[in-house]
mmCIF file of N, CA and C in Angstrom:
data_model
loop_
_atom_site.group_PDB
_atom_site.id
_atom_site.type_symbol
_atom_site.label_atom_id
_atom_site.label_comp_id
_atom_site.label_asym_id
_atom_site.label_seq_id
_atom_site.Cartn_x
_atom_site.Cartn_y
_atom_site.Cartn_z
ATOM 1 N N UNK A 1 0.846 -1.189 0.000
ATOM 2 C CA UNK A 1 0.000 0.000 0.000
ATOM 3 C C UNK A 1 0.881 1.239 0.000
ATOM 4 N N UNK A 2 0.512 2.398 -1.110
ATOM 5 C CA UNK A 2 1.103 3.751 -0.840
ATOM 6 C C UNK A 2 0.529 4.706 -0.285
ATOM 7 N N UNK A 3 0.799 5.578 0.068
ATOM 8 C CA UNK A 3 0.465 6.561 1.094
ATOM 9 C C UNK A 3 1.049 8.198 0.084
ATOM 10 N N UNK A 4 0.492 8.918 0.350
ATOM 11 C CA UNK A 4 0.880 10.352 -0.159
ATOM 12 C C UNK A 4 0.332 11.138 1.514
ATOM 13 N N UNK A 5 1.358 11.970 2.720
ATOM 14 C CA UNK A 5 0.760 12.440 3.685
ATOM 15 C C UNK A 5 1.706 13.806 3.013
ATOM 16 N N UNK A 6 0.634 14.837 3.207
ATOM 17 C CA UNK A 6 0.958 16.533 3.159
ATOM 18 C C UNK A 6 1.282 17.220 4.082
ATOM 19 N N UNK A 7 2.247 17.470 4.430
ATOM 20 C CA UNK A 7 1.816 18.947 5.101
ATOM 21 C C UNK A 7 2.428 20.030 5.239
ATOM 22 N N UNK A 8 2.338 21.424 5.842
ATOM 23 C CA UNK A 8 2.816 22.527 5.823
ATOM 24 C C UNK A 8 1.883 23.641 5.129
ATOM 25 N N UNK A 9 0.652 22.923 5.438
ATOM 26 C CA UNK A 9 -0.574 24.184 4.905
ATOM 27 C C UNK A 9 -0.981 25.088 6.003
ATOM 28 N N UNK A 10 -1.606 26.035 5.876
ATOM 29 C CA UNK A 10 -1.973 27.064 7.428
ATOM 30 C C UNK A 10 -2.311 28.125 6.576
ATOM 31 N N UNK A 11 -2.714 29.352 7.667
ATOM 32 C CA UNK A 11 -3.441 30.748 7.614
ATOM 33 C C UNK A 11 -2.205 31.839 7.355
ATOM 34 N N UNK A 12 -2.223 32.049 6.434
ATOM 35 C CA UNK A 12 -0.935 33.574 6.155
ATOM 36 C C UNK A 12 -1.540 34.475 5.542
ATOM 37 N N UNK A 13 -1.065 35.715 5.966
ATOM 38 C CA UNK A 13 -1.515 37.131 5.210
ATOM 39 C C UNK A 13 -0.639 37.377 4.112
ATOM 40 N N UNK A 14 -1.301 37.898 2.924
ATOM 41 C CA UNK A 14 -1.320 37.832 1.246
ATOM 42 C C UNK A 14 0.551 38.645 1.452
ATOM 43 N N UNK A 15 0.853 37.746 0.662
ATOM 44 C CA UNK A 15 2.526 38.477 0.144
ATOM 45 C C UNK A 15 3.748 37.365 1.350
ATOM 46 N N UNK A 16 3.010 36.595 2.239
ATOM 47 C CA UNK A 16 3.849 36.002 2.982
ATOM 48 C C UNK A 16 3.750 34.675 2.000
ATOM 49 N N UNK A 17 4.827 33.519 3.264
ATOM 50 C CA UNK A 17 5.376 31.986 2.232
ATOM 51 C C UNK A 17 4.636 30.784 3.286
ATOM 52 N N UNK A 18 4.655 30.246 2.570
ATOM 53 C CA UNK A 18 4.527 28.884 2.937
ATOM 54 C C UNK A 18 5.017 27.800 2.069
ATOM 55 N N UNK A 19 5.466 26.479 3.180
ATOM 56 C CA UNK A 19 6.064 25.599 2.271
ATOM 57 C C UNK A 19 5.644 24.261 2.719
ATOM 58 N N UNK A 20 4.982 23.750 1.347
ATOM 59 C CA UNK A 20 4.107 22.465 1.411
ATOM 60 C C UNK A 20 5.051 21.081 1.132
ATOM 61 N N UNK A 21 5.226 20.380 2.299
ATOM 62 C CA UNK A 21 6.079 18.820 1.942
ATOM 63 C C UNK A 21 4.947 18.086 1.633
ATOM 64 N N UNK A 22 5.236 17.068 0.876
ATOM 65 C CA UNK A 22 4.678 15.363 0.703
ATOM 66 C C UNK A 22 5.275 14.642 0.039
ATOM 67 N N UNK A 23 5.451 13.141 1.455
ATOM 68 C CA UNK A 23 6.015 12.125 1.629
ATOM 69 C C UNK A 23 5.252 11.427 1.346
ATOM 70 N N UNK A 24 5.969 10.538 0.423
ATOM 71 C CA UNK A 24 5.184 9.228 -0.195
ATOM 72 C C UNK A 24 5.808 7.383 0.564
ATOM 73 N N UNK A 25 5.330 7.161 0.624
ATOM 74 C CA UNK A 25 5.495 5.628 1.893
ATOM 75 C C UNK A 25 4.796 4.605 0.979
ATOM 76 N N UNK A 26 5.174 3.348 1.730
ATOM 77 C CA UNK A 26 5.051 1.904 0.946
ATOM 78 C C UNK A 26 5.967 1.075 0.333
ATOM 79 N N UNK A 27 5.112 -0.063 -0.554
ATOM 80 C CA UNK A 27 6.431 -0.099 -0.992
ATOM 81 C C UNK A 27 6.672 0.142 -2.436
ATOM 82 N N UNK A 28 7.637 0.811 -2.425
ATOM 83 C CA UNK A 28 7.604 1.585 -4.009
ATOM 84 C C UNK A 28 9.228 1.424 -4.061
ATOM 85 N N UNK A 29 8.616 1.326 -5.477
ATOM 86 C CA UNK A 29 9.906 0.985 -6.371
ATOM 87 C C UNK A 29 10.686 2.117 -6.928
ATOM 88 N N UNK A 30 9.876 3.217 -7.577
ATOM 89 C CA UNK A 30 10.328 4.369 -8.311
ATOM 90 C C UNK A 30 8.833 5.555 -7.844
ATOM 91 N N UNK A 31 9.139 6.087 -8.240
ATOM 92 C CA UNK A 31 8.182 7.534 -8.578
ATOM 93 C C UNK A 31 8.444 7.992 -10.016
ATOM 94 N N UNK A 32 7.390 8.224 -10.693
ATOM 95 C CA UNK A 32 7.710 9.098 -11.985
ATOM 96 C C UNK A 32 7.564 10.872 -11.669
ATOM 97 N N UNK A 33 6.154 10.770 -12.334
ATOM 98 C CA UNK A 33 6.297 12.278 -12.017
ATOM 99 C C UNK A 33 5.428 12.688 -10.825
ATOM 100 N N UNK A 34 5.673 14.026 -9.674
ATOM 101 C CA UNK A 34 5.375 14.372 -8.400
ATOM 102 C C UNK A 34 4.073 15.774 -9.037
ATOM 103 N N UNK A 35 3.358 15.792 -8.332
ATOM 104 C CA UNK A 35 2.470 17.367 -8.293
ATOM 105 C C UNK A 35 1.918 17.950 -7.445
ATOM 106 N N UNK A 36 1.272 18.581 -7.837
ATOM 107 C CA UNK A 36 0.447 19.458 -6.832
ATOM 108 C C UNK A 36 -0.764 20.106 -7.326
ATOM 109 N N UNK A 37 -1.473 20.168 -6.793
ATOM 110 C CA UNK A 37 -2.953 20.299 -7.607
ATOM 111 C C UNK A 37 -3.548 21.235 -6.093
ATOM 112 N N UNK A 38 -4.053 22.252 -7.016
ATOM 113 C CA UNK A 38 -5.563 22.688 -5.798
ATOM 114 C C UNK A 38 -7.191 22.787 -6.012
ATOM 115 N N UNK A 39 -7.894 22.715 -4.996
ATOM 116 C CA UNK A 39 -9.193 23.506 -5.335
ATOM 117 C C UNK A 39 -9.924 24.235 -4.567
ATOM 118 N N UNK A 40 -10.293 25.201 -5.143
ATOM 119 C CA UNK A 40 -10.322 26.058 -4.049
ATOM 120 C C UNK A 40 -12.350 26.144 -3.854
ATOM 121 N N UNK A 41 -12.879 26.826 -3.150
ATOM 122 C CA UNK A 41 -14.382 26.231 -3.045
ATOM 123 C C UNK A 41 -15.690 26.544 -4.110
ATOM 124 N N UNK A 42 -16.092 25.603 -4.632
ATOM 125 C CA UNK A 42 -16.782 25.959 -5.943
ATOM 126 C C UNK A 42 -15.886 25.838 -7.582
ATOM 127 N N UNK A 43 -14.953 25.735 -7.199
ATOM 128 C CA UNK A 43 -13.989 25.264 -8.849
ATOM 129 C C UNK A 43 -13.497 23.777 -8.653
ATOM 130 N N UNK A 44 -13.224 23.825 -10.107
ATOM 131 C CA UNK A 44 -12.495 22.762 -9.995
ATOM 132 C C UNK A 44 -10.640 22.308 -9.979
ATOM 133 N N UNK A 45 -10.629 20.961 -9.674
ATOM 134 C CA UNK A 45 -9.278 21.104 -9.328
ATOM 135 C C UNK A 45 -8.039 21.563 -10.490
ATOM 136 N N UNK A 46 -7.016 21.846 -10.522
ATOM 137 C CA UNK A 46 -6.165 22.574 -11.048
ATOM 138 C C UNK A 46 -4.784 22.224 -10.563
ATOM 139 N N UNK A 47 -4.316 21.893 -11.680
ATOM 140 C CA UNK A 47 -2.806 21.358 -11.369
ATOM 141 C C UNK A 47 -1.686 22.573 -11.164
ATOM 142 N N UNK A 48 -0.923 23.039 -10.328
ATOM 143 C CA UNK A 48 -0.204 24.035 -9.520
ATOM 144 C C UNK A 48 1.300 24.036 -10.508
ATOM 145 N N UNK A 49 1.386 22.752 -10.277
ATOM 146 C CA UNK A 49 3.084 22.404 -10.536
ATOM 147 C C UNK A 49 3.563 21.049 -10.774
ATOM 148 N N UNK A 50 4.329 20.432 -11.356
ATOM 149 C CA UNK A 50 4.642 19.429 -11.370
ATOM 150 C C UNK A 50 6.028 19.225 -12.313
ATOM 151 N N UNK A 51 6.439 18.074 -11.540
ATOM 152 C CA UNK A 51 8.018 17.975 -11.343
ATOM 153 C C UNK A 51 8.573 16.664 -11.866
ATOM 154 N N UNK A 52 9.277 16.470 -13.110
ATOM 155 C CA UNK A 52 9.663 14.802 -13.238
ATOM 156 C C UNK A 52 10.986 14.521 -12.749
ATOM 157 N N UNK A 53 11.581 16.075 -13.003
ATOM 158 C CA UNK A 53 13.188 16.281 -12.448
ATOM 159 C C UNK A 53 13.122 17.565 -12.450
ATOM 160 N N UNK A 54 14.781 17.841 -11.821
ATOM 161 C CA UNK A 54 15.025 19.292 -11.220
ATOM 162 C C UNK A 54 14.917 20.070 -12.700
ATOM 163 N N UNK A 55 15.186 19.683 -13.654
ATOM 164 C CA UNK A 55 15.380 19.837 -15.263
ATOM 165 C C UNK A 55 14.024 19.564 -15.944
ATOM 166 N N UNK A 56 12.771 19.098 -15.254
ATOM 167 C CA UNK A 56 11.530 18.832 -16.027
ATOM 168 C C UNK A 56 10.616 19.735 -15.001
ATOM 169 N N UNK A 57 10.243 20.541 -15.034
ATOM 170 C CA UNK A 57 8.994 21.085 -14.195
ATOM 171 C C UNK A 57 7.905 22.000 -15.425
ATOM 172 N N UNK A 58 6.737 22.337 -14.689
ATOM 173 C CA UNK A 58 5.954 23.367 -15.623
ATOM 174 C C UNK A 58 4.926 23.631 -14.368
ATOM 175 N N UNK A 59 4.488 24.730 -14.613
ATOM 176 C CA UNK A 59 3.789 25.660 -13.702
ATOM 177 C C UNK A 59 2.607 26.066 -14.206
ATOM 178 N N UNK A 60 1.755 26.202 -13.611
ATOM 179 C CA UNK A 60 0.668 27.365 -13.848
ATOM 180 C C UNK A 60 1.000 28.375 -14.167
ATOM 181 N N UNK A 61 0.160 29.164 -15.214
ATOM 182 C CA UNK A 61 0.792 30.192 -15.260
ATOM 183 C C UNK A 61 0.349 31.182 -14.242
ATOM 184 N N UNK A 62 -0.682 31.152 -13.667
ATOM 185 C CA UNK A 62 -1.064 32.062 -12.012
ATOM 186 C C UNK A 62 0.130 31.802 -11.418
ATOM 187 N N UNK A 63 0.865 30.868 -11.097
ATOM 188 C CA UNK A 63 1.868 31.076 -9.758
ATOM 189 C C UNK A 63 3.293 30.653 -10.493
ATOM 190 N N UNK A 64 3.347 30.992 -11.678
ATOM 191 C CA UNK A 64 4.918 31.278 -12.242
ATOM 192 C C UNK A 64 5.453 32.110 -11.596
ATOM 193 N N UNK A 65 6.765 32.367 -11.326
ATOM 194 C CA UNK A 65 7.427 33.521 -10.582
ATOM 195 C C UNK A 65 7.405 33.680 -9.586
ATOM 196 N N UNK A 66 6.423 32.835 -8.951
ATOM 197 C CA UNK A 66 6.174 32.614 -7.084
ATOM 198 C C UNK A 66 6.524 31.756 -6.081
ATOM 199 N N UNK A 67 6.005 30.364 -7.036
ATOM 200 C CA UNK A 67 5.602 28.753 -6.331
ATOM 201 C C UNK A 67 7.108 28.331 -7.309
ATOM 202 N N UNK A 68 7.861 27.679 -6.284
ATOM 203 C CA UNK A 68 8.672 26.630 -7.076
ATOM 204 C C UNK A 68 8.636 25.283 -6.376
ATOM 205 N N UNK A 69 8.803 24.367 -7.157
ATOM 206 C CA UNK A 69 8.524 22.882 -7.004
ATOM 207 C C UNK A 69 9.551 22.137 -6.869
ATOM 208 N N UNK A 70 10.056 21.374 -5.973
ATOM 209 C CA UNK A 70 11.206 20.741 -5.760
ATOM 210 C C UNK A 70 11.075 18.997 -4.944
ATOM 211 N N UNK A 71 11.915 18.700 -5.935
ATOM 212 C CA UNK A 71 12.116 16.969 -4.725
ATOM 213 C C UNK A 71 13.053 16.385 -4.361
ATOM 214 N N UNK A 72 12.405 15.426 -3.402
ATOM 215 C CA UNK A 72 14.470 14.828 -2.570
ATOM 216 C C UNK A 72 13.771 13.206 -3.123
ATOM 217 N N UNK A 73 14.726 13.058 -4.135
ATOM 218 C CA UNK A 73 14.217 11.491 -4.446
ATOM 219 C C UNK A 73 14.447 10.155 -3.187
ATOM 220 N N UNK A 74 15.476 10.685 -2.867
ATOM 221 C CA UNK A 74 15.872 9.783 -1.626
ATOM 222 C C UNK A 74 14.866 9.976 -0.326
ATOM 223 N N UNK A 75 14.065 10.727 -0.575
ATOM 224 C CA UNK A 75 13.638 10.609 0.696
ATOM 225 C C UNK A 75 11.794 10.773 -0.007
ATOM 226 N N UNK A 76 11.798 10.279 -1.335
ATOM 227 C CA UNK A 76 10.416 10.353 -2.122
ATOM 228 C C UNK A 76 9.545 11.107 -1.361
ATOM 229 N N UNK A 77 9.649 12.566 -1.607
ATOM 230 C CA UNK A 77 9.293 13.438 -0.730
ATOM 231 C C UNK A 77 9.100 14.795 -2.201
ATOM 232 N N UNK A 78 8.126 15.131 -2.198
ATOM 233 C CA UNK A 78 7.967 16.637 -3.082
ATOM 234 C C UNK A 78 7.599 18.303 -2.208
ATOM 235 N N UNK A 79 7.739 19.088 -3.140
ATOM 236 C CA UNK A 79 8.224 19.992 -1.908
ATOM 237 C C UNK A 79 7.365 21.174 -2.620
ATOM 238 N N UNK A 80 6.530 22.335 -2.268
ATOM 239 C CA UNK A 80 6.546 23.431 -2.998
ATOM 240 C C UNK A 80 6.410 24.857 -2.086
ATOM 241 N N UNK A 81 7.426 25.469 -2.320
ATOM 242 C CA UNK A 81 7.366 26.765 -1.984
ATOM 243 C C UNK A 81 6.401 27.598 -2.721
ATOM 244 N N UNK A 82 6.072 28.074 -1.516
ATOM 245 C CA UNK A 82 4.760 29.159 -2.225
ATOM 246 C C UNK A 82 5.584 30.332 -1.517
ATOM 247 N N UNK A 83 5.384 31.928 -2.649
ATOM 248 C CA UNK A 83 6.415 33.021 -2.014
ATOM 249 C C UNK A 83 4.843 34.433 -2.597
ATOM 250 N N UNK A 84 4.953 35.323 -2.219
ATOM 251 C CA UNK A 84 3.862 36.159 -2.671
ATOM 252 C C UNK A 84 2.183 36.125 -2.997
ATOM 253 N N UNK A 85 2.357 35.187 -1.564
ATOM 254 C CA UNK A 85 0.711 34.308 -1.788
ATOM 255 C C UNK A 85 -0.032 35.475 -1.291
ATOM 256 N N UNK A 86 -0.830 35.233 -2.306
ATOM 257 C CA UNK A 86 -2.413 36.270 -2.282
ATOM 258 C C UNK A 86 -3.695 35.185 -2.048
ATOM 259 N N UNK A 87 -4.380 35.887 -1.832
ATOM 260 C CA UNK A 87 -5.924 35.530 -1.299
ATOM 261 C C UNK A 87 -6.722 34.881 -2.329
ATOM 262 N N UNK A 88 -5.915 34.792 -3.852
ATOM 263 C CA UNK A 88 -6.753 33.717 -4.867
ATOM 264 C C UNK A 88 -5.585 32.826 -4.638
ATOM 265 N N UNK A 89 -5.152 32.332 -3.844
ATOM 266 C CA UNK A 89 -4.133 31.243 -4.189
ATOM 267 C C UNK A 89 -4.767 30.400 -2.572
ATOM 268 N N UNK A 90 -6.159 30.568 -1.874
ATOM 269 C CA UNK A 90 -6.720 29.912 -1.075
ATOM 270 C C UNK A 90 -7.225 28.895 -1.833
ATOM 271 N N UNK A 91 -7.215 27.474 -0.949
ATOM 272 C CA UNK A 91 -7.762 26.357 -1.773
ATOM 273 C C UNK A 91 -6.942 25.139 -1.035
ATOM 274 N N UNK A 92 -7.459 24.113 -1.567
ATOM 275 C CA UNK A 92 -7.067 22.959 -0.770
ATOM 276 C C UNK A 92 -6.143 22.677 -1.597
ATOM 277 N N UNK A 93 -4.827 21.645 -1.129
ATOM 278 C CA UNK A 93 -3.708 21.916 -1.981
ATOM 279 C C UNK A 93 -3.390 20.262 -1.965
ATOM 280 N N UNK A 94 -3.509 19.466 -3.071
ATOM 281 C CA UNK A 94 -3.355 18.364 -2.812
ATOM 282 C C UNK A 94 -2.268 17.589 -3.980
ATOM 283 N N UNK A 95 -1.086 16.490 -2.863
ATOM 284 C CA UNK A 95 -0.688 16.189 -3.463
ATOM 285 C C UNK A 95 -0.963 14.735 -4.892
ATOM 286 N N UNK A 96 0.265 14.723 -5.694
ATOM 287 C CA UNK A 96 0.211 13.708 -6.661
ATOM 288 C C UNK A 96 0.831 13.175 -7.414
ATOM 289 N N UNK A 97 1.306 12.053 -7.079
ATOM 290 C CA UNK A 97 2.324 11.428 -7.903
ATOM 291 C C UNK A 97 1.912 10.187 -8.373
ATOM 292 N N UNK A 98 2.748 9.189 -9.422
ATOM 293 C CA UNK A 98 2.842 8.351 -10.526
ATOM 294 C C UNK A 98 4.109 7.496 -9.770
ATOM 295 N N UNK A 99 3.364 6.471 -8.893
ATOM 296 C CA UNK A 99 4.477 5.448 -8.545
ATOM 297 C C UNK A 99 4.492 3.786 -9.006
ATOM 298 N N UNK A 100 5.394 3.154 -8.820
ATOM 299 C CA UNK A 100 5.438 1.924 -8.977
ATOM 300 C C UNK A 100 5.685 1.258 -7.973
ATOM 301 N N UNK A 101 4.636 0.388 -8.076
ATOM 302 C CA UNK A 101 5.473 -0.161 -6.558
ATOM 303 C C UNK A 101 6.447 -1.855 -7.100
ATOM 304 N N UNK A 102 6.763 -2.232 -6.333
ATOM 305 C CA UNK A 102 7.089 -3.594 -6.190
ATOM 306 C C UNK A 102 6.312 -4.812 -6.894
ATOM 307 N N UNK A 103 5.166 -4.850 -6.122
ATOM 308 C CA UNK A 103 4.305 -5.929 -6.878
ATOM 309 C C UNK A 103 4.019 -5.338 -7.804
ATOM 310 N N UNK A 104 3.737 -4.528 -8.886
ATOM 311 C CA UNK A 104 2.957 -4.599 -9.793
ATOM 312 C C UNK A 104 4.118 -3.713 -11.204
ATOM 313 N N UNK A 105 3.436 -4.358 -12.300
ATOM 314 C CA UNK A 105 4.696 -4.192 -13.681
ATOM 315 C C UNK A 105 4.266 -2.256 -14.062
ATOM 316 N N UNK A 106 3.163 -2.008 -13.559
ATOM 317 C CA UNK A 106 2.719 -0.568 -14.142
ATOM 318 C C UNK A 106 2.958 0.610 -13.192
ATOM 319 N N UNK A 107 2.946 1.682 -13.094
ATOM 320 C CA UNK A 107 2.908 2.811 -11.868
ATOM 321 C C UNK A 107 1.412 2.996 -12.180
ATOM 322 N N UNK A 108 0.905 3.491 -10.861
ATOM 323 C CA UNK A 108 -0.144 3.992 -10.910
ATOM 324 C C UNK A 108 -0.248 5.298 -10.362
ATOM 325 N N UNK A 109 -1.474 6.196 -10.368
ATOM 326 C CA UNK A 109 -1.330 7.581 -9.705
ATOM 327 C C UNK A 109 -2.216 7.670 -8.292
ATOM 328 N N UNK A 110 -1.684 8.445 -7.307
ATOM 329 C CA UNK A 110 -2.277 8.519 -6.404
ATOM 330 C C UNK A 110 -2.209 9.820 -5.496
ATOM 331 N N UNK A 111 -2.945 9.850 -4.683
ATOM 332 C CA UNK A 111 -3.348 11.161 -4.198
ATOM 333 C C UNK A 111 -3.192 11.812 -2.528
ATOM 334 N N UNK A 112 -2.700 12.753 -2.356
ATOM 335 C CA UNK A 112 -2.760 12.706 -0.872
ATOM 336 C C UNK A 112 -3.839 13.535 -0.338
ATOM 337 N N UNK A 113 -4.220 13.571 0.837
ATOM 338 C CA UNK A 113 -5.440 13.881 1.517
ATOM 339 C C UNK A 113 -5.921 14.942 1.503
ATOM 340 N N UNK A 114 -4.824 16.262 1.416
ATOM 341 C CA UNK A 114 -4.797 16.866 0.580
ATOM 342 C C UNK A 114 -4.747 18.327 1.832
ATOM 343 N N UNK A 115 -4.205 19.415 1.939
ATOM 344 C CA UNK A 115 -3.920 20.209 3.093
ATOM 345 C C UNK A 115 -4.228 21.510 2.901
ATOM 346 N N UNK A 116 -4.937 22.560 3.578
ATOM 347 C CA UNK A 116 -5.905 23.458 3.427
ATOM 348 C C UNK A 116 -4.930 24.703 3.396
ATOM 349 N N UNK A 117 -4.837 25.912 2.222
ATOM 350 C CA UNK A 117 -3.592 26.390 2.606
ATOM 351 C C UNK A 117 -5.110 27.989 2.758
ATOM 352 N N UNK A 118 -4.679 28.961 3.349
ATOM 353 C CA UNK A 118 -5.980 30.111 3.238
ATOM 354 C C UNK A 118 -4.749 31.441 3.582
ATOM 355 N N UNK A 119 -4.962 32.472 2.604
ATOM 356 C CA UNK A 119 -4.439 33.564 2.254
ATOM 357 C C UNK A 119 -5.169 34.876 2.713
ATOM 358 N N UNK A 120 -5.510 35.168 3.644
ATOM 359 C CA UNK A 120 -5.766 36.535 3.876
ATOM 360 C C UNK A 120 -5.526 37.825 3.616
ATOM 361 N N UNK A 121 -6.034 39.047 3.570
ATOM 362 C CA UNK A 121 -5.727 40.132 3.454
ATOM 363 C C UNK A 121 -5.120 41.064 4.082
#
């Protein structure tokens, strides 16, 4: 069984940082590609960032220049700094990655629980 647990979400006023970890557990063989997805209340979800390597990423274009996306493969762990967060960047922030595990010949995708980030004025 894999696991995706988040965290480092909370309450900040617009222009401050926050920085979102998720650790992936089980037993896994590889990870392909890591993300991050939000939704915020009444839309739908929306992919943030996502990372295959330090050399493969792509962004939203809302949080280009802000949010950067980073991972520690050794410790199958994805990472995203959020820097100049404003009050549309409230929303639930959930992770997502493409793993393989052990038993099985395919990766599959899976999701973490997903961690509430809220931007004030």
């Amino acid at each position: 069984q894999v696991q995706l647990v988040e965290s480092g979400g909370g309450l900040v006023q617009a222009g401050g940082s926050l920085r979102l970890s998720c650790a992936a557990s089980g037993s896994i063989r590889s990870i392909n590609a890591m993300g991050w997805y939000r939704q915020a209340p009444g839309k739908q979800r929306e992919l943030v960032a996502r990372i295959l390597s330090a050399a493969s990423t792509n962004y939203a274009d809302s949080v280009k220049g802000r949010f950067t996306i980073s991972r520690d493969n050794a410790k199958n762990t994805v990472y995203l700094q959020m820097n100049s967060l404003k009050p549309e960047d409230t929303a639930v922030y959930y992770c997502n990655a493409d793993i393989r595990q052990w038993a099985y010949v395919s990766s599959m995708n899976y999701w973490g629980q997903g961690t509430q980030v809220t931007v004030y004025p």
